[in-house]
mmCIF file of C-alpha atoms in Angstrom:
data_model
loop_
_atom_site.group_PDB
_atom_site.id
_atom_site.type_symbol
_atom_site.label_atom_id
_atom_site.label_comp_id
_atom_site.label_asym_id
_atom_site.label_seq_id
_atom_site.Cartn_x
_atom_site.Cartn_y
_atom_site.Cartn_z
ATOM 1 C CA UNK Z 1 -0.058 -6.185 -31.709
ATOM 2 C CA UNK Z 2 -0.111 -3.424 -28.616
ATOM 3 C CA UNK Z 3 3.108 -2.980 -26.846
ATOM 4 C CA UNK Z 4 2.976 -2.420 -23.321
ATOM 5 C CA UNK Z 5 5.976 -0.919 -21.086
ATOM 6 C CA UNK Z 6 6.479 -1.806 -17.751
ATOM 7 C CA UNK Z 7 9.169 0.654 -15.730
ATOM 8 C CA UNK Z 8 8.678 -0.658 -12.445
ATOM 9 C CA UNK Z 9 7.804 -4.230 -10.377
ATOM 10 C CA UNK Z 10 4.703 -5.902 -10.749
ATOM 11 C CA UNK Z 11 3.193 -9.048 -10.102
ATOM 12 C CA UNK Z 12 4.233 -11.452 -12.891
ATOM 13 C CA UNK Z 13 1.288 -13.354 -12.997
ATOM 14 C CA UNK Z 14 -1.004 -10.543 -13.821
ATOM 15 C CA UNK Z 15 1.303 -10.081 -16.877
ATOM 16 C CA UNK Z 16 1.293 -13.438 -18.070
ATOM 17 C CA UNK Z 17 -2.662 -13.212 -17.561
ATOM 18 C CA UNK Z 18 -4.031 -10.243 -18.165
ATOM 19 C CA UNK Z 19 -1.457 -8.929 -21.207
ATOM 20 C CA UNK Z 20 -1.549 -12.302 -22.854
ATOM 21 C CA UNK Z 21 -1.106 -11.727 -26.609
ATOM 22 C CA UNK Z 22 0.319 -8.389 -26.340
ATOM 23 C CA UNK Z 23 4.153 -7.020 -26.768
ATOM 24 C CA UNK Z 24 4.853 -6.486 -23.488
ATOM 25 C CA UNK Z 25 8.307 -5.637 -22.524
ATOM 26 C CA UNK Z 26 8.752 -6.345 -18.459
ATOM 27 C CA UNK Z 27 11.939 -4.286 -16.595
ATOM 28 C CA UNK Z 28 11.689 -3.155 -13.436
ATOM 29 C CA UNK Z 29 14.681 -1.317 -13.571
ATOM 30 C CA UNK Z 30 13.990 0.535 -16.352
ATOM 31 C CA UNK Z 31 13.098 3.708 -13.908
ATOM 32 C CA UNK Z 32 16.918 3.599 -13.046
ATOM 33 C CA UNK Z 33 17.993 4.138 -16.592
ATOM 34 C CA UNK Z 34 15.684 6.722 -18.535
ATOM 35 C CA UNK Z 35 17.614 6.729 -21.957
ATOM 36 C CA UNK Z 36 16.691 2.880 -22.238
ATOM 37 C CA UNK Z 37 13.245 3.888 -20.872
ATOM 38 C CA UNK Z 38 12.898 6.672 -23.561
ATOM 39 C CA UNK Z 39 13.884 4.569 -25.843
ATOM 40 C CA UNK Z 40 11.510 1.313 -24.926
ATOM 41 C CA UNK Z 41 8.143 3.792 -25.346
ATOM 42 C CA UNK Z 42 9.100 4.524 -28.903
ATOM 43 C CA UNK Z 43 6.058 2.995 -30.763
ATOM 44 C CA UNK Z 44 4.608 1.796 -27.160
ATOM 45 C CA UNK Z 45 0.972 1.552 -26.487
ATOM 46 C CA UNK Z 46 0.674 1.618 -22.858
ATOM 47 C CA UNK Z 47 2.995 2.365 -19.731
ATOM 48 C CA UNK Z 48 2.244 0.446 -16.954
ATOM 49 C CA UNK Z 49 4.542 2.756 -13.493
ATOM 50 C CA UNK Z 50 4.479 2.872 -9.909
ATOM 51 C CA UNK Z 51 5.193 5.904 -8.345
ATOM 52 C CA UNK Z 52 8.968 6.729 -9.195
ATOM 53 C CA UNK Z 53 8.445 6.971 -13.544
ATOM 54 C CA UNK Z 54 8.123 10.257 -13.492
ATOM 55 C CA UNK Z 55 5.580 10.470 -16.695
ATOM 56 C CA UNK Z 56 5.954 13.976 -17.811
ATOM 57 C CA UNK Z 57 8.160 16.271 -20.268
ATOM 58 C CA UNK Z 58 10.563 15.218 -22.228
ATOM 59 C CA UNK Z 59 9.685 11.378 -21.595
ATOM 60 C CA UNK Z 60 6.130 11.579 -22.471
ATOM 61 C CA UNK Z 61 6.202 14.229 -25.555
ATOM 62 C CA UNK Z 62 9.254 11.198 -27.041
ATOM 63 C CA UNK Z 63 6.276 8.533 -26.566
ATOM 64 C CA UNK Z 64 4.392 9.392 -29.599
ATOM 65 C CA UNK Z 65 1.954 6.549 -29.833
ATOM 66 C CA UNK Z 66 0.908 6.007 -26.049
ATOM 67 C CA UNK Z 67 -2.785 5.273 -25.005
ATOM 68 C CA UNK Z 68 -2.742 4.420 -22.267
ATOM 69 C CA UNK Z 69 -1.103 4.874 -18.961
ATOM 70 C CA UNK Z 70 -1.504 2.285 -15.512
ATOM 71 C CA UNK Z 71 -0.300 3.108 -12.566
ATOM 72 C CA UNK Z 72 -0.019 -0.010 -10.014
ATOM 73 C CA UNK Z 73 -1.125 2.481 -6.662
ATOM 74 C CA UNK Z 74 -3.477 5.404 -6.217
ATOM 75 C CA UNK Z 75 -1.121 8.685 -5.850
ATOM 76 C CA UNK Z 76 -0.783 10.661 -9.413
ATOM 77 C CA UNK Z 77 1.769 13.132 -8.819
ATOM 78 C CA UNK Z 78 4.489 11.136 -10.998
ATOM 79 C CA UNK Z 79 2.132 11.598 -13.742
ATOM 80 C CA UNK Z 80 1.523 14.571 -15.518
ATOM 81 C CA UNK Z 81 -2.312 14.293 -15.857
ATOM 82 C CA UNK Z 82 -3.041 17.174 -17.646
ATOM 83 C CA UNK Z 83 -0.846 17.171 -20.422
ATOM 84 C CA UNK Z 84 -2.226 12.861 -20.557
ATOM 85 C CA UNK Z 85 -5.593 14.762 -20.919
ATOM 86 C CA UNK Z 86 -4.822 17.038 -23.961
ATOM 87 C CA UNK Z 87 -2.863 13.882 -25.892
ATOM 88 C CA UNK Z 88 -5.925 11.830 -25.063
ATOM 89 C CA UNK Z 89 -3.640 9.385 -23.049
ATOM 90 C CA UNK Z 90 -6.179 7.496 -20.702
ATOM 91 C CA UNK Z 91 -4.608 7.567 -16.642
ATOM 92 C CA UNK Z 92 -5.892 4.171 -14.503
ATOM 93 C CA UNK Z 93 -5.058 4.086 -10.824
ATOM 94 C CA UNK Z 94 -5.012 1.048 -9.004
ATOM 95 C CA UNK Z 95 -8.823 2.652 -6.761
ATOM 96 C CA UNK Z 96 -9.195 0.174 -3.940
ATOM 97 C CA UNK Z 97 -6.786 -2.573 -4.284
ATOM 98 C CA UNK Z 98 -4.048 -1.364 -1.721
ATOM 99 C CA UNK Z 99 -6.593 0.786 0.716
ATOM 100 C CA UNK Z 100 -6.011 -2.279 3.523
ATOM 101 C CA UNK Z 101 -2.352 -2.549 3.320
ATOM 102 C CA UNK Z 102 -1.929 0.935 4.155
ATOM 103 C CA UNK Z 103 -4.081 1.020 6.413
ATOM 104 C CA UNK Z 104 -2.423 -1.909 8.529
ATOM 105 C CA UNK Z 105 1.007 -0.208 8.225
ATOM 106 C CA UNK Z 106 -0.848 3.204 9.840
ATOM 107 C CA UNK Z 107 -2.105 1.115 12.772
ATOM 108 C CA UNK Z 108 0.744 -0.849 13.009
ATOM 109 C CA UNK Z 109 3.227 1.444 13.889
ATOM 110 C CA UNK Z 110 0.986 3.639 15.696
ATOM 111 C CA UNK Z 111 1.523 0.592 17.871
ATOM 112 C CA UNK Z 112 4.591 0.162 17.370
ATOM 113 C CA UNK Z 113 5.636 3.496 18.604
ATOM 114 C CA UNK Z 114 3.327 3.721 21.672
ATOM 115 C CA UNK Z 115 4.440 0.527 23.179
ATOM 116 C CA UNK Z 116 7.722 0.870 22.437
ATOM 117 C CA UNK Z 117 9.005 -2.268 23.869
ATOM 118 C CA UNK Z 118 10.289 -3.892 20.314
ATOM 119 C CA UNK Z 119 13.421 -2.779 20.386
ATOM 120 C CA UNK Z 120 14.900 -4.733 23.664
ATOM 121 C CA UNK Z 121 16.427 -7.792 21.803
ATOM 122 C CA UNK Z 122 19.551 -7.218 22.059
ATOM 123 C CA UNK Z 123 19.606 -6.133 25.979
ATOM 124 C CA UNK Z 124 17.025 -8.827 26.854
ATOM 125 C CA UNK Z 125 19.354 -11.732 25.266
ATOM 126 C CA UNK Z 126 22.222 -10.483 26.874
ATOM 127 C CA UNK Z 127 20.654 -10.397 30.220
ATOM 128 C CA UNK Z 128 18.898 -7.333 31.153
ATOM 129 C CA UNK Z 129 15.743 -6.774 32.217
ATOM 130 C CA UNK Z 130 14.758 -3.258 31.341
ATOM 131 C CA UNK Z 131 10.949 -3.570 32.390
ATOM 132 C CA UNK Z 132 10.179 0.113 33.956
ATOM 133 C CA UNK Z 133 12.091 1.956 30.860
ATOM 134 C CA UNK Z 134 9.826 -0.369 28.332
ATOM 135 C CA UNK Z 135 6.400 0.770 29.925
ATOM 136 C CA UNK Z 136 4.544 1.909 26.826
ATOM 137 C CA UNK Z 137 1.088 3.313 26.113
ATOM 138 C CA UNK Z 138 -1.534 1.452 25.089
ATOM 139 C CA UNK Z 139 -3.583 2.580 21.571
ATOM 140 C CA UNK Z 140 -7.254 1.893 23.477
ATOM 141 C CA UNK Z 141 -8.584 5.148 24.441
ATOM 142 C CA UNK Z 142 -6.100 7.338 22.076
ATOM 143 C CA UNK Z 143 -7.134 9.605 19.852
ATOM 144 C CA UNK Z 144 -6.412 9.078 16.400
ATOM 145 C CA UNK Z 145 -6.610 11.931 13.869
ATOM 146 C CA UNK Z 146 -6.814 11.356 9.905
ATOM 147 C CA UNK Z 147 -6.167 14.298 7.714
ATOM 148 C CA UNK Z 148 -7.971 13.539 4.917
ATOM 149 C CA UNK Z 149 -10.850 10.775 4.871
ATOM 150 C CA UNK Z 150 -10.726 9.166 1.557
ATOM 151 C CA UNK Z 151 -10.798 5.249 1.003
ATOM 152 C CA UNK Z 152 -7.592 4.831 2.991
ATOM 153 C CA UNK Z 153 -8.346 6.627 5.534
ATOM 154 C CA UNK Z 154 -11.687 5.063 6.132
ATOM 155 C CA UNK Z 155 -10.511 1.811 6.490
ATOM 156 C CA UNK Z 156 -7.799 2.772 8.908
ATOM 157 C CA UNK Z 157 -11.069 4.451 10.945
ATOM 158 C CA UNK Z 158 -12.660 1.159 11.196
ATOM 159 C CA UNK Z 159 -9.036 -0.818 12.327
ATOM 160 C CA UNK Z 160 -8.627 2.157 15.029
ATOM 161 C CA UNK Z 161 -12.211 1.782 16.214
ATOM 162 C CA UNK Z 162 -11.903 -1.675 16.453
ATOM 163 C CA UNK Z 163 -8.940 -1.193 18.605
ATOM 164 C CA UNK Z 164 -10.673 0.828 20.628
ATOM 165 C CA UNK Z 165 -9.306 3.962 19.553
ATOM 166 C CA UNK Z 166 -11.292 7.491 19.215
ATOM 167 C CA UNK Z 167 -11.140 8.614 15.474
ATOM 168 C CA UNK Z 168 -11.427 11.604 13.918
ATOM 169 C CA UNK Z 169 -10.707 13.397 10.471
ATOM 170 C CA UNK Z 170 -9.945 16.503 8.873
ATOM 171 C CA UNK Z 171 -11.665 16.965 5.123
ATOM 172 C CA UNK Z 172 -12.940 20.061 3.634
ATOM 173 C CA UNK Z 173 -13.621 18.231 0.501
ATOM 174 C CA UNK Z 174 -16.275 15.581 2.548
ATOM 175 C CA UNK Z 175 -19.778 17.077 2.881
ATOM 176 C CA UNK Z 176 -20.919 17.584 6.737
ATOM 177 C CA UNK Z 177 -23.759 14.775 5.431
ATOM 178 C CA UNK Z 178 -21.344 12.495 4.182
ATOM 179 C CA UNK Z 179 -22.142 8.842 4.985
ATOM 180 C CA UNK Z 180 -18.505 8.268 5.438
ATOM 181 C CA UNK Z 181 -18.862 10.327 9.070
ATOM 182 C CA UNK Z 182 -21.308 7.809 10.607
ATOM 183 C CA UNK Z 183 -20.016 4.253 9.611
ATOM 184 C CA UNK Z 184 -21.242 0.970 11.318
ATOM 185 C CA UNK Z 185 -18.377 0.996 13.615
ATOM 186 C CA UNK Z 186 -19.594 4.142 14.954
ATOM 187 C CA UNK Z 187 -19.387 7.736 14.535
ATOM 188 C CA UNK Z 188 -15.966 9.586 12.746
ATOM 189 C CA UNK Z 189 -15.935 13.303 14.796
ATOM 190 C CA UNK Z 190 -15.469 16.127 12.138
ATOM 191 C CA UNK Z 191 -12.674 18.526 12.760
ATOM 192 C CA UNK Z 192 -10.900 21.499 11.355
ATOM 193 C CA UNK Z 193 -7.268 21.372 11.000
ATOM 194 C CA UNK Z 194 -5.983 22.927 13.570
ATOM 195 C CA UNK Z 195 -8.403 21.416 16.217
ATOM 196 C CA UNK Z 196 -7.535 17.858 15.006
ATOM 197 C CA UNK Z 197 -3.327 18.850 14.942
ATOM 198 C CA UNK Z 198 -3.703 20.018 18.728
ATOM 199 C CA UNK Z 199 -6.170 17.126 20.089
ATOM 200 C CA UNK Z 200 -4.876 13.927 18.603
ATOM 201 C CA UNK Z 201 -2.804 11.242 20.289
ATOM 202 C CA UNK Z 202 -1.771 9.646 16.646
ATOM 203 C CA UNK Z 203 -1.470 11.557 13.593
ATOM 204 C CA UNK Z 204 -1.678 10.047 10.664
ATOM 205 C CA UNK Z 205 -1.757 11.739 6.615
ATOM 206 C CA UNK Z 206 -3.869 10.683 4.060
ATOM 207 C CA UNK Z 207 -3.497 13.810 0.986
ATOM 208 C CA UNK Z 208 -1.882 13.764 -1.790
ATOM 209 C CA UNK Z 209 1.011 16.190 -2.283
ATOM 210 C CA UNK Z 210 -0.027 19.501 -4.159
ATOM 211 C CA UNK Z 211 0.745 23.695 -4.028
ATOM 212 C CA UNK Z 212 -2.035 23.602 -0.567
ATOM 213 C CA UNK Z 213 -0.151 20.276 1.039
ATOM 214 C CA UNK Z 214 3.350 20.625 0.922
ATOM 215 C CA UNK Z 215 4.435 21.670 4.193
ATOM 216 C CA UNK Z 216 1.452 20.947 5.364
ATOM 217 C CA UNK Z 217 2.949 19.409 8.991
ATOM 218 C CA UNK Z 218 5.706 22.109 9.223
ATOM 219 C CA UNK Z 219 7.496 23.001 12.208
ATOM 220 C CA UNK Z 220 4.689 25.052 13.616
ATOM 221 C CA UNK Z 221 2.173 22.443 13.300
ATOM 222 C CA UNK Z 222 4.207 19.650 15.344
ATOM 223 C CA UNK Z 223 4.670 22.065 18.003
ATOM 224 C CA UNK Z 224 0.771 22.396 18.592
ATOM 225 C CA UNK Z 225 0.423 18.325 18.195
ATOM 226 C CA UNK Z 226 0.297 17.142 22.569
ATOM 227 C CA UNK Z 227 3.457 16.019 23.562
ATOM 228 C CA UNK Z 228 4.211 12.435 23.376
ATOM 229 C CA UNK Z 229 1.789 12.129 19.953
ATOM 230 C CA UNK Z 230 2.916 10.026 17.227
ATOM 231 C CA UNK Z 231 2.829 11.419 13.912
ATOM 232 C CA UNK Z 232 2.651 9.013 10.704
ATOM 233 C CA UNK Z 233 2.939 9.693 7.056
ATOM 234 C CA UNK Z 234 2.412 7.323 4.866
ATOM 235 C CA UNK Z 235 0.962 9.421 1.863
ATOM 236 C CA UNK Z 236 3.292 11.711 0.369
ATOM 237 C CA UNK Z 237 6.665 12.902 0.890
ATOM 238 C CA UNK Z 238 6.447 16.751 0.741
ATOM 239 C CA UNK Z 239 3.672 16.989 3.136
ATOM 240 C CA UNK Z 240 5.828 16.831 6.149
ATOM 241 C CA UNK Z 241 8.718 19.322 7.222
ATOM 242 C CA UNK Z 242 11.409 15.881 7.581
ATOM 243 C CA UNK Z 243 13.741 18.290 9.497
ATOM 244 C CA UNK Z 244 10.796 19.325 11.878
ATOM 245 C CA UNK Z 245 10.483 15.726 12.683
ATOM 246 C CA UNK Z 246 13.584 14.731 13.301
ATOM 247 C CA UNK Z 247 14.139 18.177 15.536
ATOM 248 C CA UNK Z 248 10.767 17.150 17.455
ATOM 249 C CA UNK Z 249 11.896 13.653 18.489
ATOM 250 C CA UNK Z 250 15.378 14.908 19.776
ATOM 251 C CA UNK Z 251 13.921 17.446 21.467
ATOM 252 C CA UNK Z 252 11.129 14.815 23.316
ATOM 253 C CA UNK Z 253 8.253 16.720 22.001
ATOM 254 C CA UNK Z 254 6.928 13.810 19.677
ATOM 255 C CA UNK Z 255 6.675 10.150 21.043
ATOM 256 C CA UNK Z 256 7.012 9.344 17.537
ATOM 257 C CA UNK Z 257 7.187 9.010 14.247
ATOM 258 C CA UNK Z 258 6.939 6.803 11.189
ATOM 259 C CA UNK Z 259 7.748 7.910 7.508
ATOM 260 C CA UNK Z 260 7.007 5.652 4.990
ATOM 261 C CA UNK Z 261 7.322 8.410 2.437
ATOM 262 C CA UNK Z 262 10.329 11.094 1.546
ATOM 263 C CA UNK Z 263 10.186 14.814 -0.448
ATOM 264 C CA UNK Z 264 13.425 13.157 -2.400
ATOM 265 C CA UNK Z 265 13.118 9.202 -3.493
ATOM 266 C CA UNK Z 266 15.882 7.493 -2.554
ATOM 267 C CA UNK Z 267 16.928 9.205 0.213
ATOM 268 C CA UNK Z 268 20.413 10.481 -0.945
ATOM 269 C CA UNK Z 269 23.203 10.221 1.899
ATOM 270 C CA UNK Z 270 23.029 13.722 3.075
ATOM 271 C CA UNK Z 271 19.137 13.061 3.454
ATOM 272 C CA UNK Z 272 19.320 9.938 5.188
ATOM 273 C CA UNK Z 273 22.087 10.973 7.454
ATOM 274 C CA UNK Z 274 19.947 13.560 8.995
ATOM 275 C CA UNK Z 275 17.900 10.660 10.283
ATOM 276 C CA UNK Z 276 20.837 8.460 11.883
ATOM 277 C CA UNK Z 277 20.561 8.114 15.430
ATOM 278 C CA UNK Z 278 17.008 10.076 15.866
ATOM 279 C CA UNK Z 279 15.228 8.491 18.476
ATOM 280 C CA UNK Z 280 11.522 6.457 18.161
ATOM 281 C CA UNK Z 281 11.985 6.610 14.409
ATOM 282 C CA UNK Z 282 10.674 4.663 11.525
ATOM 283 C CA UNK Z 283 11.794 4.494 8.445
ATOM 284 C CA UNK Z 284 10.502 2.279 5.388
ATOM 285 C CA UNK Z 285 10.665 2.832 1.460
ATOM 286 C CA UNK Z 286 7.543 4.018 0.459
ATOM 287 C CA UNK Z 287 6.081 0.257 0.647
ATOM 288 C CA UNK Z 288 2.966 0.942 2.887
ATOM 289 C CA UNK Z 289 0.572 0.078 0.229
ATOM 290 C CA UNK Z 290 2.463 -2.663 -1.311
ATOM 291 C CA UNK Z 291 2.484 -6.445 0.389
ATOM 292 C CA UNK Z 292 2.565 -9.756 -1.044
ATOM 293 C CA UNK Z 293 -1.156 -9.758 -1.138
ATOM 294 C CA UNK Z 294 -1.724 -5.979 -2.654
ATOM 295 C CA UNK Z 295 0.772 -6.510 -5.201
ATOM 296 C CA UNK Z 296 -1.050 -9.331 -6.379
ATOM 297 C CA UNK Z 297 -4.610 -7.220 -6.489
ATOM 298 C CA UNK Z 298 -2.725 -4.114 -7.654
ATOM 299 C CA UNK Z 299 -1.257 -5.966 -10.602
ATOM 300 C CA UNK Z 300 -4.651 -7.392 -11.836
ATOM 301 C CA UNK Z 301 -6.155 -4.231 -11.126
ATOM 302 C CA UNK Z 302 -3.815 -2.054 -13.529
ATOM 303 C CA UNK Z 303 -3.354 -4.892 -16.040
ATOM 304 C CA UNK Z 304 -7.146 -4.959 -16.671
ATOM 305 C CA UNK Z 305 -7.728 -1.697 -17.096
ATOM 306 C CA UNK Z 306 -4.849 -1.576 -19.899
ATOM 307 C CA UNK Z 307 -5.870 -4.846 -21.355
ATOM 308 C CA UNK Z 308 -9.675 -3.245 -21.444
ATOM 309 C CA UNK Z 309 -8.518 0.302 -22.958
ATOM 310 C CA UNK Z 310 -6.322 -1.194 -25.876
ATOM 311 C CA UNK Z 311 -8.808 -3.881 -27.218
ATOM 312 C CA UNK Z 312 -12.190 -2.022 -26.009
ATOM 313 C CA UNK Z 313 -13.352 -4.440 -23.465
#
C-alpha cells in the first residue's frame, strides 16, 4: 500500500476521496517540526506541501523511496526541482485551481488602498465625521500594470478591465503575437519594464522568485513608480525591497501597498516590527491564493495527480 505524507493543510475531503486506500499520514504541522517530518518520509511514496516544506537537501536525499511530490499552489521555489528530476521524483503543481483567488485579493486591495475610507470605524462610532480626509480615488480609469502575464495575471486583466481599469503587462517570455495580448475584454498594452514601473497607477507582481527577480522592485524602482501608486505583491517574497516599501509610504511617495508575501516566512519580530505603524499598509500571510473555495479545488487538484502517478491512472 503507497504512503502518502502530508506537511501542510489541505482540504480533508480530498483526502478521504481521492487517497482512499492508501497510507496516508495527515499533519499539518509537521512543517514546524522537521525531525518528525524526516522521519514520517522514511519509506513514503508521495509528499503532498504547500509552500513552506522546504523539499530539498538533507530532507529529500533521507526520503529514499519518494515518487512523487504535490504541491497544493503553483510557486516551486520550496522544491528543489532539479535534484526531483535526476531521482525521477515526479513535481505536480496545483495549474489553474487558485488563478481566481489571487486574482480577487490583487483587485481587492488595489481598492482597498485607493479608497481608503475602511479604516474610519472606530472615529465614525465615536462620533466623527471625517468625510474630506476619507476622499479616495476611484480604480475606473487607473492604470494597472502586471509584471508578468501568466494565468494569474490574466485573470486579474479581465477583473481590472471589467472595472474599468486600463491594463497593461510586462513579459519578455510572451510572444508579441501572443493571444493572451488581445483577450475578449479588450486589448492588454505591451510594455517594457521600466515603461510599465513609471506609467502605472497599481502595481501588481506576478513572477516567481529566481537569481533575475529578487530585488526586482528595489528602492530605485519605487522611486520611478508616480506618486500616490499602489504597489501589490502577492507572488513572491524576495521580489520586493520590504524596507523600500515601508521607507516609500512614510515618506508619501506610494499611496500604497499590500504584501501578501515576505523574503523570510513567518515574519520574525525584528521583521515585522519594521512594519508597525507604516501608514496605508497591508499585511496578510501569504493566503492570496488560498480561500475556502480554492482550497477545496487545490486539494482535488494535487490529490489526483498523486493518486494518478502511484497507481498509473
Amino acid at each position: 500500500m503507497p504512503k502518502v505524507v502530508i506537511s501542510e493543510f489541505m482540504d480533508e475531503a480530498a483526502i478521504t476521496i481521492e487517497l482512499a486506500g492508501f497510507e496516508t499520514l495527515y499533519d499539518p504541522g509537521l512543517v514546524d517540526r522537521p525531525g518528525d517530518l524526516a522521519e514520517a518520509l522514511r519509506g513514503a511514496d508521495a509528499l503532498i506541501v504547500r509552500n513552506r516544506t522546504q523539499v530539498r537537501g538533507a530532507l529529500l536525499d533521507g526520503a529514499a523511496d519518494l515518487k512523487v511530490v504535490g504541491r497544493l499552489g503553483v510557486g516551486l521555489d520550496n522544491i528543489d526541482v532539479e535534484a526531483c528530476g535526476r531521482r525521477g521524483i515526479a513535481v505536480y503543481p496545483a495549474t489553474g485551481a487558485n488563478d481566481g483567488a489571487v486574482a480577487e485579493y490583487v483587485i481587492a486591495s488595489a481598492m482597498l488602498l485607493l479608497r481608503g475610507a475602511y479604516g474610519a470605524t472606530g472615529r465614525v462610532a465615536e462620533g466623527a465625521w471625517p468625510r474630506n480626509a476619507l476622499m479616495g480615488r476611484e480604480i475606473g480609469g487607473k492604470r494597472l500594470g502586471l509584471i508578468g502575464f501568466g494565468a494569474i495575471a490574466r485573470e486579474t486583466a479581465r477583473r481590472a478591465s471589467a472595472l474599468g481599469m486600463e491594463v497593461a503587462a510586462h513579459d519578455p517570455y510572451l510572444a508579441p503575437g501572443d493571444p493572451a495580448w488581445t483577450p475578449p475584454t479588450g486589448p492588454v498594452g505591451r510594455r517594457d519594464l521600466a515603461t510599465l514601473i513609471a506609467e502605472s497607477d497599481v502595481l501588481s507582481l506576478h513572477v516567481p522568485l529566481t537569481e533575475g527577480t529578487r530585488g526586482l522592485i528595489d528602492g530605485a524602482a519605487i522611486a520611478r513608480m508616480p506618486k500616490g501608486a499602489v504597489l501589490i505583491n502577492a507572488a513572491r517574497g524576495g521580489v520586493v525591497d520590504e524596507a523600500a516599501v515601508v521607507a516609500a509610504l512614510k515618506a508619501g511617495h506610494l499611496g500604497g501597498a499590500a504584501l501578501d508575501v515576505f523574503d523570510r516566512e513567518p515574519l520574525d519580530a525584528q521583521a515585522g516590527a519594521a512594519f508597525a505603524g507604516v501608514p496605508n499598509l497591508i499585511l496578510t500571510p501569504h493566503i492570496a491564493g488560498v480561500t475556502q473555495e480554492s482550497n477545496v479545488r487545490v486539494s482535488a487538484v494535487t490529490a489526483k495527480a498523486v493518486r494518478r502517478h502511484l497507481i498509473g491512472r
